Short mmCIF file of C-alpha atoms and ligand atoms in Angstrom, two decimals:
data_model
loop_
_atom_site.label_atom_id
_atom_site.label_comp_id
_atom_site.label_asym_id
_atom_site.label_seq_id
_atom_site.Cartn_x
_atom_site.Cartn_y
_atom_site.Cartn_z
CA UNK A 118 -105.59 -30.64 13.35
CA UNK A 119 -106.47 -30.76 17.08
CA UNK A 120 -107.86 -33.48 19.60
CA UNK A 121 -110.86 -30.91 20.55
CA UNK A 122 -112.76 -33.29 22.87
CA UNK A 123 -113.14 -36.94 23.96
CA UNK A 124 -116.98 -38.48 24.79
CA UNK A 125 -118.03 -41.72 25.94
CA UNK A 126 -121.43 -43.74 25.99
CA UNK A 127 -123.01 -46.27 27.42
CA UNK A 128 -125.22 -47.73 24.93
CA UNK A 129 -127.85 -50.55 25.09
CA UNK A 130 -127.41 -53.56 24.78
CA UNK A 131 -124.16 -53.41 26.60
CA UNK A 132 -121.81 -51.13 24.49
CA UNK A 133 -119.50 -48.27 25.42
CA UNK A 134 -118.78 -46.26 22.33
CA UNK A 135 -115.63 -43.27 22.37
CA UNK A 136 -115.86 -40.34 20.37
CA UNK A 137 -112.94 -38.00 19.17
CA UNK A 138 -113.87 -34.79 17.74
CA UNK A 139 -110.85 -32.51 16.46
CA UNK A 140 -111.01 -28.92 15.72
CA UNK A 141 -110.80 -28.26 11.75
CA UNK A 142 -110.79 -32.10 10.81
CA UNK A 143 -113.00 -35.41 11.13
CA UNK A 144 -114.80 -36.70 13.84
CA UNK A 145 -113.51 -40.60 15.31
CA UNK A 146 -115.19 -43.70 16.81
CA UNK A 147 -114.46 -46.00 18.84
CA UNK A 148 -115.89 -48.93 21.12
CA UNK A 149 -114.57 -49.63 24.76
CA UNK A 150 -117.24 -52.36 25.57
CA UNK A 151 -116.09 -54.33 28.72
CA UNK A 152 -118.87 -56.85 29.37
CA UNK A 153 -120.29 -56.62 32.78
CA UNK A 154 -117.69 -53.49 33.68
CA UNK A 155 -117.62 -51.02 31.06
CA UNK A 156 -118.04 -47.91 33.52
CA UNK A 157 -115.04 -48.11 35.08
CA UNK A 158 -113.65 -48.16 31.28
CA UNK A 159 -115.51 -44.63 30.72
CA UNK A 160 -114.17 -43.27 33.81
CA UNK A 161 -110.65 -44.62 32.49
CA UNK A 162 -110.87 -42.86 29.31
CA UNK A 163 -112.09 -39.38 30.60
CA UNK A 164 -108.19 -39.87 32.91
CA UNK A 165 -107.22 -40.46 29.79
CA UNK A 166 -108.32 -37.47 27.90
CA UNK A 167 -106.60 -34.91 30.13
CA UNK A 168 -103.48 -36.30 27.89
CA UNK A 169 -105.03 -36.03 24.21
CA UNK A 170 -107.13 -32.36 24.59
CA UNK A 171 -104.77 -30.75 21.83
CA UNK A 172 -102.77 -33.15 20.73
CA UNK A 173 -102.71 -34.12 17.01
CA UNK A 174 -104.99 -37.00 16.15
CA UNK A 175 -102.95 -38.84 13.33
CA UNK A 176 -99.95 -39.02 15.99
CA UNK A 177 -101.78 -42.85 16.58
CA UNK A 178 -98.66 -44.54 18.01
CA UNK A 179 -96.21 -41.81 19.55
CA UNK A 180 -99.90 -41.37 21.64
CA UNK A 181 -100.54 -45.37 22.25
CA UNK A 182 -97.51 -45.36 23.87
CA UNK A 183 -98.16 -42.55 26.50
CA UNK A 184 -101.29 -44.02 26.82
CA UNK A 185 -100.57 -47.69 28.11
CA UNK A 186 -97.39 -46.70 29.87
CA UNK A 187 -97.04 -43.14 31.04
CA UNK A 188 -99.74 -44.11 33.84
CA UNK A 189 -96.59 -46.51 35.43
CA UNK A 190 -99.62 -49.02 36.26
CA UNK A 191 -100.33 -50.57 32.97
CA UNK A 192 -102.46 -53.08 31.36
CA UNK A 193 -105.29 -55.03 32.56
CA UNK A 194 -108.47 -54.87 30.95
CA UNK A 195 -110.16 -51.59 32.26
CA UNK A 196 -106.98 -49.86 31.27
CA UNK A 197 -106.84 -52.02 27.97
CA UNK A 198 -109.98 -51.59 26.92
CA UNK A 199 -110.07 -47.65 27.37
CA UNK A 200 -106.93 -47.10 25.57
CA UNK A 201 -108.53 -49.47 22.88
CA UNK A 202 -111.63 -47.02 22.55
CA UNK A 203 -109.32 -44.17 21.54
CA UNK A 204 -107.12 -46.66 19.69
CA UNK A 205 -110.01 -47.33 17.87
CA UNK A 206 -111.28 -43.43 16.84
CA UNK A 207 -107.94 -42.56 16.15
CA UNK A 208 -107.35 -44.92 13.37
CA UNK A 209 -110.95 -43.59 12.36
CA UNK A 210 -110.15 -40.19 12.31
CA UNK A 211 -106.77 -40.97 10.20
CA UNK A 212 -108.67 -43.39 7.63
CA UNK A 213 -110.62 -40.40 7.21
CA UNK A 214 -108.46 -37.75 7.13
CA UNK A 215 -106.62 -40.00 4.48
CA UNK A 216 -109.78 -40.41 2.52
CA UNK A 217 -109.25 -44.79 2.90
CA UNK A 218 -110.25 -47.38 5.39
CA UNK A 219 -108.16 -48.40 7.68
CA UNK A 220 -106.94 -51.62 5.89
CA UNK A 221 -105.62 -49.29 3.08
CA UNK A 222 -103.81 -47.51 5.22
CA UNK A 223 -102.67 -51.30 7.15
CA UNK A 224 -100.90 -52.25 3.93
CA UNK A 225 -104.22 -52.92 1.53
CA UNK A 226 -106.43 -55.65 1.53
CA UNK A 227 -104.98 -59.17 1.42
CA UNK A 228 -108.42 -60.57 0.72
CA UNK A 229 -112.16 -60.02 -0.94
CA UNK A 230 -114.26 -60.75 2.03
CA UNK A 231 -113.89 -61.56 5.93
CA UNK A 232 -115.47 -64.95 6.41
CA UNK A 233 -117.94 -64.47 9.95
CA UNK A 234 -119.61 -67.04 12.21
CA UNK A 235 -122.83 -66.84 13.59
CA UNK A 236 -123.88 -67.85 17.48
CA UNK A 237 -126.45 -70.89 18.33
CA UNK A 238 -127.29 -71.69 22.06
CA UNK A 239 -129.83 -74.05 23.79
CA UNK A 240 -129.88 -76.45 26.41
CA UNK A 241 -131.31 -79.17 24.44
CA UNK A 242 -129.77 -81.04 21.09
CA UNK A 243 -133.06 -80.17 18.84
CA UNK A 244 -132.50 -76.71 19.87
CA UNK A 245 -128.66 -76.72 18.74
CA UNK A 246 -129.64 -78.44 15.34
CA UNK A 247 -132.87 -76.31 14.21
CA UNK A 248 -130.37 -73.32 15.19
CA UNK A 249 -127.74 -74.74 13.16
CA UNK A 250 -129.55 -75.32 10.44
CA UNK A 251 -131.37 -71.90 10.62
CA UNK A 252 -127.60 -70.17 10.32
CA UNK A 253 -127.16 -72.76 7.46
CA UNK A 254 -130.18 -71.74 5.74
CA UNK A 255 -128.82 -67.70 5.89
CA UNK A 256 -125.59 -68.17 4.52
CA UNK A 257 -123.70 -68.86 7.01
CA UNK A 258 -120.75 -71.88 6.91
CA UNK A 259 -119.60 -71.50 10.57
CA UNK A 260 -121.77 -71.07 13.75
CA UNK A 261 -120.13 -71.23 17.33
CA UNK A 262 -122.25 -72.31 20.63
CA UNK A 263 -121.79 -72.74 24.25
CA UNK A 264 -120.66 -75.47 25.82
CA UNK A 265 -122.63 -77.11 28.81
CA UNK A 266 -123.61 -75.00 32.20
CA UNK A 267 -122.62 -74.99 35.43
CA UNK A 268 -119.69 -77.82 35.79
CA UNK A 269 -118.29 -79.32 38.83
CA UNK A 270 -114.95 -79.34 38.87
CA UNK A 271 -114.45 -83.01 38.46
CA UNK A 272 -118.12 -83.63 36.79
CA UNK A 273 -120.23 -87.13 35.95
CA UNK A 274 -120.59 -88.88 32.52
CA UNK A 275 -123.93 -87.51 32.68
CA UNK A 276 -122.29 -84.25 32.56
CA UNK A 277 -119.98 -84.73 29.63
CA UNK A 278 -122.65 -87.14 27.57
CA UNK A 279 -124.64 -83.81 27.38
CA UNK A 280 -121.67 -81.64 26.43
CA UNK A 281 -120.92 -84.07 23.51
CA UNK A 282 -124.65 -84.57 22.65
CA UNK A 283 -124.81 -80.32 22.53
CA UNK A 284 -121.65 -80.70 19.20
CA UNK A 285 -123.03 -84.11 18.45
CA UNK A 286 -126.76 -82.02 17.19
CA UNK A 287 -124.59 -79.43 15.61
CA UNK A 288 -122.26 -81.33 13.33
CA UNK A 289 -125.06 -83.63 12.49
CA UNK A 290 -127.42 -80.50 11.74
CA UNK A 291 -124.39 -79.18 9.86
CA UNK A 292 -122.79 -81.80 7.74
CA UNK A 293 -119.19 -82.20 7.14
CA UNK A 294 -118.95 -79.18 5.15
CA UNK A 295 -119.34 -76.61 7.70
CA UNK A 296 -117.95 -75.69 11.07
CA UNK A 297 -119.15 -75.00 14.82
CA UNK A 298 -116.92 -73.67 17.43
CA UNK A 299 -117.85 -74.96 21.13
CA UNK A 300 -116.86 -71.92 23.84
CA UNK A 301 -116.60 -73.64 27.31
CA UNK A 302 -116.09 -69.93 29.20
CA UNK A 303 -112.85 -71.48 31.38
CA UNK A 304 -115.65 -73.82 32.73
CA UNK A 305 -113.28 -77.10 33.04
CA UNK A 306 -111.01 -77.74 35.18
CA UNK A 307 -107.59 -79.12 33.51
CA UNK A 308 -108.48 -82.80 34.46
CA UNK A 309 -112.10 -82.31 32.91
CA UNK A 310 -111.10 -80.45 29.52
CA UNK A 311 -108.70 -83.23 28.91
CA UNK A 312 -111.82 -85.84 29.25
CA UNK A 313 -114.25 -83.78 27.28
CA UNK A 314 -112.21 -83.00 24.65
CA UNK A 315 -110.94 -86.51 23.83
CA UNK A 316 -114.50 -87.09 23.68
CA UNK A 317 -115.49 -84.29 21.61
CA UNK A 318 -112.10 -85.12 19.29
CA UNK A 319 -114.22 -87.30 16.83
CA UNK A 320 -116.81 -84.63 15.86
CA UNK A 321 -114.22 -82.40 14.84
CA UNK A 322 -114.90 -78.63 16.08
CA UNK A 323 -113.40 -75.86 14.13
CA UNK A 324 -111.81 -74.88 17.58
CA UNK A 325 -112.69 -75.29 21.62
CA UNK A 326 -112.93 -72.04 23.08
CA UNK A 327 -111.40 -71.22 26.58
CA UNK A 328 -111.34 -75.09 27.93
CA UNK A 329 -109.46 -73.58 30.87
CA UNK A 330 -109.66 -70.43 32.62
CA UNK A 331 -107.14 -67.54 31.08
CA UNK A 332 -104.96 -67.32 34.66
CA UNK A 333 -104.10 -71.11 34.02
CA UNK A 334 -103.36 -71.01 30.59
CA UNK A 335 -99.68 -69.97 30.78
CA UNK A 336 -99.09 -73.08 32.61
CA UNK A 337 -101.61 -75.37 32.19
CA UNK A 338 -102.91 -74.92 28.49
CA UNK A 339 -100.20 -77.01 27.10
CA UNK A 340 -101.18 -79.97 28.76
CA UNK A 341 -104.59 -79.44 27.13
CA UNK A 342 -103.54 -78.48 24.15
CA UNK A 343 -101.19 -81.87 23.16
CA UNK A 344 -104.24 -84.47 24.79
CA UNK A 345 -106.14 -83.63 21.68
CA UNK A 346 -106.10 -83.00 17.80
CA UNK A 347 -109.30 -80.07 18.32
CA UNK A 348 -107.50 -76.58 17.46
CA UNK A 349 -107.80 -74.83 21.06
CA UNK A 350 -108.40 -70.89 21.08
CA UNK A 351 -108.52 -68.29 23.45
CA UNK A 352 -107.95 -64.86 23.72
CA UNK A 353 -110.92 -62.58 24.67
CA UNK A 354 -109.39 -62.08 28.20
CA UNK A 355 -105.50 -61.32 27.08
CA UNK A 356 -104.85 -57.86 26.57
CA UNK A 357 -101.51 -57.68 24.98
CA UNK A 358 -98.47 -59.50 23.59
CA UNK A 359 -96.60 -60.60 26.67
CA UNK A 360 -100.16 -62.15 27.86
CA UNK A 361 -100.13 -63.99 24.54
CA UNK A 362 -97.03 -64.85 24.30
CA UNK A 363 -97.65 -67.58 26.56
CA UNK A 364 -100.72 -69.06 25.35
CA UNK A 365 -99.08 -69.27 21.56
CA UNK A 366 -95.75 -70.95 23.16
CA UNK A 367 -98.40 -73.68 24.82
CA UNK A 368 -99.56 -74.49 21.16
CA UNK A 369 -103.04 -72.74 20.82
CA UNK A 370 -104.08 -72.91 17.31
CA UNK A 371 -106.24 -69.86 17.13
CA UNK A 372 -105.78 -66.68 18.73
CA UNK A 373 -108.79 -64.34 20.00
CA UNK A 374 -107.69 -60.71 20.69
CA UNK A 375 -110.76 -58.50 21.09
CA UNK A 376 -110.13 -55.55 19.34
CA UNK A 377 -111.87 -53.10 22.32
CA UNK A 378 -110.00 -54.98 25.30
CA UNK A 379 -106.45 -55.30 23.87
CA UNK A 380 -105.57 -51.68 23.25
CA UNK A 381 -107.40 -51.51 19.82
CA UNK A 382 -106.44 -51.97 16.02
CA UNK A 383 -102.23 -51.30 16.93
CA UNK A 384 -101.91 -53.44 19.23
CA UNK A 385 -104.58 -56.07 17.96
CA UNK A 386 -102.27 -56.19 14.96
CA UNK A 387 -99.35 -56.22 16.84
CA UNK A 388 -100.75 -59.99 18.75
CA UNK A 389 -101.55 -61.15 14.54
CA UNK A 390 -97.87 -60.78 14.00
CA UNK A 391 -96.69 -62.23 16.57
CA UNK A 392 -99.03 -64.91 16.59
CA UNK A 393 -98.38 -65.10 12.97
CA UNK A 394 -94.56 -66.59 13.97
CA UNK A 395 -96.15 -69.27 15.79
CA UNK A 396 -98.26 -70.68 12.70
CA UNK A 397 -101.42 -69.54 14.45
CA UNK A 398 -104.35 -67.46 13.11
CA UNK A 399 -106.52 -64.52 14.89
CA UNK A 400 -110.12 -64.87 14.83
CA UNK A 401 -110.82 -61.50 16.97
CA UNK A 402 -113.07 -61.97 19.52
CA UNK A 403 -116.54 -59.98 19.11
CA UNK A 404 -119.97 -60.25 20.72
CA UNK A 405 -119.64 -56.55 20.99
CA UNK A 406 -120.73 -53.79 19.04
CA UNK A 407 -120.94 -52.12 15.46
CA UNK A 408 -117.48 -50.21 15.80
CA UNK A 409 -115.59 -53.29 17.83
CA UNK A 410 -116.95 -55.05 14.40
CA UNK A 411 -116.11 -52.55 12.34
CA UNK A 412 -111.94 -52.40 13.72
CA UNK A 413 -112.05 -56.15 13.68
CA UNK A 414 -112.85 -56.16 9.74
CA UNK A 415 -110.31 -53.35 9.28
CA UNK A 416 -108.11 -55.62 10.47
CA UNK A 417 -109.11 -59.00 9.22
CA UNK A 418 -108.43 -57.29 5.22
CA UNK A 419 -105.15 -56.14 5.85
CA UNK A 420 -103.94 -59.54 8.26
CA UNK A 421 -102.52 -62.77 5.92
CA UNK A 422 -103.11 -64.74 9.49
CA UNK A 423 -106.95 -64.37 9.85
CA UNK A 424 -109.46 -67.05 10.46
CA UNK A 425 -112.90 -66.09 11.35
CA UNK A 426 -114.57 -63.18 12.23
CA UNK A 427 -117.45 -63.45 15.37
CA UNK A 428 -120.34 -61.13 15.24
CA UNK A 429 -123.44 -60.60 17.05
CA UNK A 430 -126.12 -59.01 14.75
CA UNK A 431 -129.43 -60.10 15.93
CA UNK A 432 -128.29 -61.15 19.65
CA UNK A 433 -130.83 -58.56 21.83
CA UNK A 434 -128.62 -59.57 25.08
CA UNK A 435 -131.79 -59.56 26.77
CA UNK A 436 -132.57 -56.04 25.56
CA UNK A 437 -134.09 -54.83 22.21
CA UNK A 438 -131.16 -52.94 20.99
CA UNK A 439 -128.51 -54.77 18.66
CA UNK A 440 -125.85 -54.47 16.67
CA UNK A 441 -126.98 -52.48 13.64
CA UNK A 442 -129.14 -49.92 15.91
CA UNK A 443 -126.94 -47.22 15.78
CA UNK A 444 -125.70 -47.12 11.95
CA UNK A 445 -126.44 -44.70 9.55
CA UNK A 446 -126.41 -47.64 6.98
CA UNK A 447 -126.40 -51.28 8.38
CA UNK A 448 -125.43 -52.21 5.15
CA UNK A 449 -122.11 -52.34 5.69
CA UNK A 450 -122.38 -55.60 7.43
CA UNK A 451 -124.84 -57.40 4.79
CA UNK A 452 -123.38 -61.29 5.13
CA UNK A 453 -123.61 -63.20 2.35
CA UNK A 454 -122.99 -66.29 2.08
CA UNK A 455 -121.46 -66.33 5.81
CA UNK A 456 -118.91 -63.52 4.38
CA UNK A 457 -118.53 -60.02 5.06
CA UNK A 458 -117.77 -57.80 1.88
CA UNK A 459 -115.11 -55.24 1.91
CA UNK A 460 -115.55 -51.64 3.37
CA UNK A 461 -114.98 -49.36 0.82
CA UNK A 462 -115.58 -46.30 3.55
CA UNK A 463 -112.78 -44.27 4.60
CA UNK A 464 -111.57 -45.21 8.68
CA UNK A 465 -113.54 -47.69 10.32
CA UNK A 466 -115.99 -47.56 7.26
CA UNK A 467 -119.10 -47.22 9.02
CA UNK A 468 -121.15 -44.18 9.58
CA UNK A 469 -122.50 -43.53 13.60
CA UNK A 470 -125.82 -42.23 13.76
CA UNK A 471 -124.95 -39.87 16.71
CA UNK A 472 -128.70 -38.37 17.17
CA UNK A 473 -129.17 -42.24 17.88
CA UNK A 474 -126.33 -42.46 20.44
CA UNK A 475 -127.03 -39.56 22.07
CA UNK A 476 -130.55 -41.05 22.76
CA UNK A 477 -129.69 -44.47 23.82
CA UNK A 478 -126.93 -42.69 25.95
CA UNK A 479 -129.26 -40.75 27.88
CA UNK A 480 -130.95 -44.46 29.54
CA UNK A 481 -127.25 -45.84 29.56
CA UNK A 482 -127.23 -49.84 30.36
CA UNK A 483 -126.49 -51.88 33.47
CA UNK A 484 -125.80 -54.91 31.70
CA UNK A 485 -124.06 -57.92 33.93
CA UNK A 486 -123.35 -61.78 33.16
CA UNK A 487 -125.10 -63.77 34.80
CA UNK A 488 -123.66 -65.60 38.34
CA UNK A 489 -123.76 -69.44 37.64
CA UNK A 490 -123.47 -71.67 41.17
CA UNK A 491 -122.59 -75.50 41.40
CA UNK A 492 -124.53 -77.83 42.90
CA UNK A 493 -123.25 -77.13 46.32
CA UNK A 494 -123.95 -73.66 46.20
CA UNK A 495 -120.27 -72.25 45.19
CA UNK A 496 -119.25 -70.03 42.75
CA UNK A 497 -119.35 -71.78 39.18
CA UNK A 498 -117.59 -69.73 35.90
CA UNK A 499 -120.59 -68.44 33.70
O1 D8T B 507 -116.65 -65.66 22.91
C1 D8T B 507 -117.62 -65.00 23.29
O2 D8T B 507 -118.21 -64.24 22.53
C2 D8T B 507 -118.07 -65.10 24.73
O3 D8T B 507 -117.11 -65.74 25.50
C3 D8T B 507 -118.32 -63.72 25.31
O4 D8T B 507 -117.12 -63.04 25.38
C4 D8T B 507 -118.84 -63.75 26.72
O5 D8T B 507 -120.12 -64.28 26.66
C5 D8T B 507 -118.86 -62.37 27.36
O6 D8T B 507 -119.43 -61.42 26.51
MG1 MG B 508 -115.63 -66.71 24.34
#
């Protein structure tokens, strides 16, 4: 069996999917989504095809390796993210080839179901609690929100009283028998995460997401992490084990990889283990699309150290594509009761519906975050 030819495309909402076809053997997918800069990622992965055209597919690892290092410049998350695409469709095209999903072939499934949260957002504390109690009301045990907007860097009580009223609405909406997960985007400053979250300490979060940016976390994230009992996580913007490696030695007590930035399932599972030596668990990081979901399931069954699964079925991301668009059969992510069940497919376990793809492809997306200022005009973190 033969790497025959390598595809990418740029689907709506904001995805970037990677196909693998071989000559006399199954067809892979894969997702390279890179919010806000996923073209560069495309153009990445077509460098990075000159390597695979003819090489055997089920060679995952001996190939990961040329891949993230035979380039000399290596890591980052354009790079990352591209390798992570092909990462992904290899494992898919093995699971396949194997006849058994990827978690069979990761050491079997250590559990019967992945549990997943859902997102809530608003501005406004009624808005956070009907949400809440809408995700309630579908199943769902865990929902994770936003934290405040634009933040100076050293900001007024005003500014924090509406952060804590924000998870205030939420655990109220929720009762104690449920979780929310606040993500703050790196928005704080160190001085103002260590106010917020002493404040926020009493309404116990499941976790506070990125309280400080990622490029101060090596040396900074410890302070935050011992001023408060709330688990801290991050994640979403480290792409491999010496970037976590840090983060876990500052105490973090959950750990984020995103499956399509950190150079896919091996290396994804690669971060659980060694985050699993620092008593930490992963909760891969996913607003992305059906096969980042898909990877992140694979390797939620097979991982002891797993937490939570994110998802985004039913966020439009200001289009109206979404997450189940392009499946043959959306089933495969039927939640009940805030859980995922277990893919019984062979590789990534869902089915592409390519005539879709192809479609959506043709349109692409230009999808960007937003630029957030501060009061006094300057740049403020999104
Ligand atoms: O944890 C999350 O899902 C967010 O931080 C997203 O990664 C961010 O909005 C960019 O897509
Ligand atoms: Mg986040």
């Amino acid at each position: 069996m033969k790497i025959t030819q390598v595809e990418t495309f740029l689907v709506a909402p904001r995805w970037l999917f990677v196909k693998i076809s071989t000559d006399d053997g199954p067809d892979g997918w894969g997702e390279a989504t890179l919010e806000s800069r996923s073209e560069p990622v495309a153009a990445a992965v077509d460098v990075l095809a000159e390597y695979l055209l003819g090489a055997d597919p089920l060679r995952i690892e001996a190939h990961w390796q040329v891949l993230t290092r035979s380039g000399f410049y290596r890591g980052g998350p354009v790079l990352s993210s591209a390798v992570a695409g092909i990462d992904q469709a290899l494992w898919d095209i093995a699971g396949k080839y194997r006849g058994a999903p990827v978690h069979e072939l990761l050491g079997g499934p250590v559990r019967e179901r992945v549990r997943v949260y859902s997102w809530i957002g608003g501005d406004d504390p009624a808005e956070i609690a009907d949400q809440a109690a809408a995700q309630r009301e579908a199943g769902f045990t865990a929902v994770k929100m936003n934290g405040s907007g634009a933040l100076e860097p050293i900001d007024t009580p005003l500014a924090v009283d509406r952060t804590v009223a924000l998870a205030a609405a939420a655990r109220e909406a929720l009762g104690s028998d449920a979780d929310f997960g606040i993500d703050f985007h790196g928005r704080f400053s160190t001085a103002m995460a260590r106010r917020v979250l002493r404040e926020l300490e009493p309404l116990r979060p499941m976790f506070v997401e990125e309280p400080v940016l990622p490029e101060y976390a090596p040396h900074r994230l410890r302070d935050v992490v011992e001023s408060t009992s709330i688990p801290i996580a991050t994640g979403e913007r480290i792409y491999d084990r010496p970037g976590f490696l840090p983060v876990l030695q500052a105490g973090i007590g959950v750990a984020q990889p995103d499956l399509a930035h950190c150079g896919g399932i091996s290396e994804g599972r690669r971060i659980a283990s060694l985050a699993e030596t620092f008593d930490v668990h992963i909760a891969p990081h996913c607003p992305l699309g059906p096969l980042a979901l898909a990877a992140s399931l694979q390797l939620a069954f097979a991982t002891p150290n797993f937490l939570i699964q994110e998802q985004s079925a039913g966020i439009h991301y200001n289009t109206t594509a979404e997450l189940l668009d392009y499946l043959v059969d959306p089933s495969v992510f039927a939640f009940t009761g805030g859980y995922c069940p277990r893919p019984t497919a062979p590789g990534l376990g869902v089915q592409i519906d390519e005539a879709a793809v192809r479609k959506a492809a043709a349109d692409g997306h230009r999808w960007r975050g937003p630029v957030w200022r501060r009061r006094d005009g300057s740049f403020a973190e999104w």
